[in-house]
Amino acid sequence: MFSTKIGKEYKYDMTAPKFKTAFAFLKRDDLASLPAGWIELENGVRASVQRYTSFGEDEVYFESHEKYFDVQYVIEGEEYCGVCSRDNLIVRTAYSDADDITFYENPEVSGKVLLKAGDFILLTPEDVHKPRLAVKEKIEIKKIVVKVPV
């Protein structure tokens, strides 16, 4: 989700070729038929095609990344993506350079963004997020997470 503090609004160039690569890929007509797994694209961009059952609030944790933006695009189903600030969060699992991820304990207060089929959310390295959350009940989801290098 592109939401930041005043003064940081120009930190990232969303018109850069790497973002054009990401969004051109997400406009393909064959996304629903792609098999699960990684697809390497141009400009250091890669896409993870995912199929899973959504989770309950206490089954997943907030996460952040340092090297990549996440563009999370729902192909089938619907899910919530939890969002909150990194400020004062307690680290659950320290940063893994190999996996580019830090996990956090769930905070007392956070927000959620509803993603339905055809919706995406763009998450910057500053955005702590908790994807894959069930909306009303746990359902099957097909989603693509495009990793765009910082």
Short mmCIF file of C-alpha atoms in Angstrom, two decimals:
data_model
loop_
_atom_site.label_atom_id
_atom_site.label_comp_id
_atom_site.label_asym_id
_atom_site.label_seq_id
_atom_site.Cartn_x
_atom_site.Cartn_y
_atom_site.Cartn_z
CA MET A 1 0.00 0.00 0.00
CA PHE A 2 1.57 3.25 -0.89
CA SER A 3 1.03 5.25 2.25
CA THR A 4 3.87 7.16 3.85
CA LYS A 5 4.87 10.19 5.86
CA ILE A 6 5.10 13.61 4.26
CA GLY A 7 8.59 14.13 2.95
CA LYS A 8 8.93 10.55 1.68
CA GLU A 9 6.40 10.80 -1.16
CA TYR A 10 9.17 10.99 -3.78
CA LYS A 11 11.35 8.22 -2.34
CA TYR A 12 10.15 5.68 -4.92
CA ASP A 13 9.62 6.21 -8.65
CA MET A 14 6.47 4.24 -9.46
CA THR A 15 6.92 5.07 -13.16
CA ALA A 16 10.29 3.25 -13.36
CA PRO A 17 10.64 0.40 -15.90
CA LYS A 18 10.57 -2.21 -13.10
CA PHE A 19 7.04 -1.15 -12.12
CA LYS A 20 5.95 -1.06 -15.75
CA THR A 21 7.19 -4.66 -16.05
CA ALA A 22 5.20 -5.69 -12.97
CA PHE A 23 1.92 -4.14 -14.09
CA ALA A 24 2.26 -5.29 -17.70
CA PHE A 25 2.57 -8.85 -16.39
CA LEU A 26 -0.55 -8.45 -14.21
CA LYS A 27 -2.55 -7.33 -17.26
CA ARG A 28 -2.01 -10.65 -19.05
CA ASP A 29 -5.13 -12.60 -19.98
CA ASP A 30 -3.76 -15.99 -18.89
CA LEU A 31 -3.05 -15.34 -15.19
CA ALA A 32 -5.75 -17.74 -13.96
CA SER A 33 -4.20 -20.62 -15.91
CA LEU A 34 -0.61 -20.14 -14.70
CA PRO A 35 0.75 -22.95 -12.52
CA ALA A 36 1.92 -22.20 -8.99
CA GLY A 37 5.57 -21.21 -8.74
CA TRP A 38 8.03 -18.48 -9.63
CA ILE A 39 8.22 -16.66 -12.96
CA GLU A 40 11.27 -14.52 -13.73
CA LEU A 41 10.46 -11.29 -15.56
CA GLU A 42 12.59 -8.36 -16.81
CA ASN A 43 14.26 -5.61 -14.76
CA GLY A 44 14.88 -7.88 -11.75
CA VAL A 45 11.14 -8.40 -11.28
CA ARG A 46 9.74 -11.85 -10.45
CA ALA A 47 6.27 -13.17 -9.80
CA SER A 48 5.07 -15.85 -7.40
CA VAL A 49 1.86 -17.57 -8.53
CA GLN A 50 0.18 -18.86 -5.36
CA ARG A 51 -2.76 -21.10 -4.47
CA TYR A 52 -3.76 -21.53 -0.83
CA THR A 53 -6.61 -21.51 1.65
CA SER A 54 -6.99 -18.21 3.51
CA PHE A 55 -6.07 -18.09 7.19
CA GLY A 56 -7.57 -16.94 10.49
CA GLU A 57 -6.18 -13.86 12.27
CA ASP A 58 -4.07 -15.86 14.72
CA GLU A 59 -2.61 -18.22 12.11
CA VAL A 60 -0.34 -15.73 10.33
CA TYR A 61 1.86 -12.80 11.35
CA PHE A 62 2.76 -9.38 10.08
CA GLU A 63 5.80 -9.22 7.81
CA SER A 64 8.02 -6.72 6.04
CA HIS A 65 10.66 -6.82 3.32
CA GLU A 66 13.81 -4.78 2.72
CA LYS A 67 14.84 -5.60 -0.87
CA TYR A 68 11.49 -5.78 -2.65
CA PHE A 69 8.14 -4.11 -3.04
CA ASP A 70 5.20 -6.52 -3.01
CA VAL A 71 2.45 -6.07 -5.56
CA GLN A 72 -0.18 -8.54 -4.32
CA TYR A 73 -2.88 -9.23 -6.91
CA VAL A 74 -5.88 -11.48 -6.25
CA ILE A 75 -6.95 -13.57 -9.25
CA GLU A 76 -9.65 -15.69 -7.57
CA GLY A 77 -11.31 -15.35 -4.17
CA GLU A 78 -11.05 -12.56 -1.65
CA GLU A 79 -8.89 -11.86 1.36
CA TYR A 80 -7.94 -9.19 3.83
CA CYS A 81 -4.42 -7.84 3.94
CA GLY A 82 -3.60 -6.49 7.38
CA VAL A 83 -1.54 -3.29 7.45
CA CYS A 84 0.20 -1.29 10.15
CA SER A 85 3.25 0.80 10.93
CA ARG A 86 6.55 -0.76 11.94
CA ASP A 87 6.76 1.64 14.87
CA ASN A 88 6.91 -0.21 18.20
CA LEU A 89 6.31 -3.66 16.71
CA ILE A 90 7.93 -6.63 18.40
CA VAL A 91 10.04 -8.80 16.10
CA ARG A 92 8.91 -12.43 16.15
CA THR A 93 11.46 -13.76 13.66
CA ALA A 94 14.56 -11.68 12.87
CA TYR A 95 15.21 -10.54 9.31
CA SER A 96 16.29 -13.29 6.92
CA ASP A 97 18.45 -11.89 4.15
CA ALA A 98 17.99 -15.08 2.11
CA ASP A 99 14.18 -14.80 2.23
CA ASP A 100 14.01 -10.98 2.54
CA ILE A 101 11.50 -11.12 5.38
CA THR A 102 11.00 -10.13 9.01
CA PHE A 103 8.01 -11.41 10.98
CA TYR A 104 6.38 -9.45 13.81
CA GLU A 105 4.09 -10.27 16.70
CA ASN A 106 0.54 -9.21 15.99
CA PRO A 107 -0.07 -5.70 17.38
CA GLU A 108 -3.10 -4.73 19.43
CA VAL A 109 -4.34 -2.39 16.72
CA SER A 110 -3.98 -2.63 12.93
CA GLY A 111 -5.96 -2.00 9.78
CA LYS A 112 -7.15 -4.20 6.94
CA VAL A 113 -7.58 -3.79 3.21
CA LEU A 114 -10.15 -5.98 1.45
CA LEU A 115 -8.82 -7.48 -1.79
CA LYS A 116 -11.29 -9.10 -4.19
CA ALA A 117 -10.56 -10.73 -7.53
CA GLY A 118 -8.94 -8.11 -9.76
CA ASP A 119 -7.68 -5.97 -6.84
CA PHE A 120 -4.06 -5.31 -5.95
CA ILE A 121 -2.14 -3.67 -3.15
CA LEU A 122 1.36 -2.24 -3.55
CA LEU A 123 3.41 -2.61 -0.39
CA THR A 124 6.66 -0.69 0.10
CA PRO A 125 9.50 -1.82 2.36
CA GLU A 126 8.08 0.49 5.04
CA ASP A 127 4.71 -1.28 4.98
CA VAL A 128 4.22 -4.04 7.50
CA HIS A 129 1.51 -6.33 6.21
CA LYS A 130 -0.34 -9.55 7.00
CA PRO A 131 -1.75 -11.06 3.81
CA ARG A 132 -3.86 -14.20 3.30
CA LEU A 133 -6.54 -13.38 5.89
CA ALA A 134 -9.99 -14.94 5.56
CA VAL A 135 -12.84 -12.46 5.07
CA LYS A 136 -15.91 -14.40 6.29
CA GLU A 137 -14.64 -17.94 6.09
CA LYS A 138 -11.53 -19.72 4.91
CA ILE A 139 -11.64 -20.12 1.13
CA GLU A 140 -9.35 -21.07 -1.74
CA ILE A 141 -7.35 -18.15 -3.12
CA LYS A 142 -5.33 -17.75 -6.27
CA LYS A 143 -2.98 -14.80 -6.11
CA ILE A 144 0.16 -13.44 -7.69
CA VAL A 145 2.77 -11.62 -5.62
CA VAL A 146 5.06 -9.64 -7.86
CA LYS A 147 8.41 -8.82 -6.27
CA VAL A 148 9.81 -5.53 -7.56
CA PRO A 149 13.38 -4.71 -6.48
CA VAL A 150 13.87 -1.55 -4.45
#
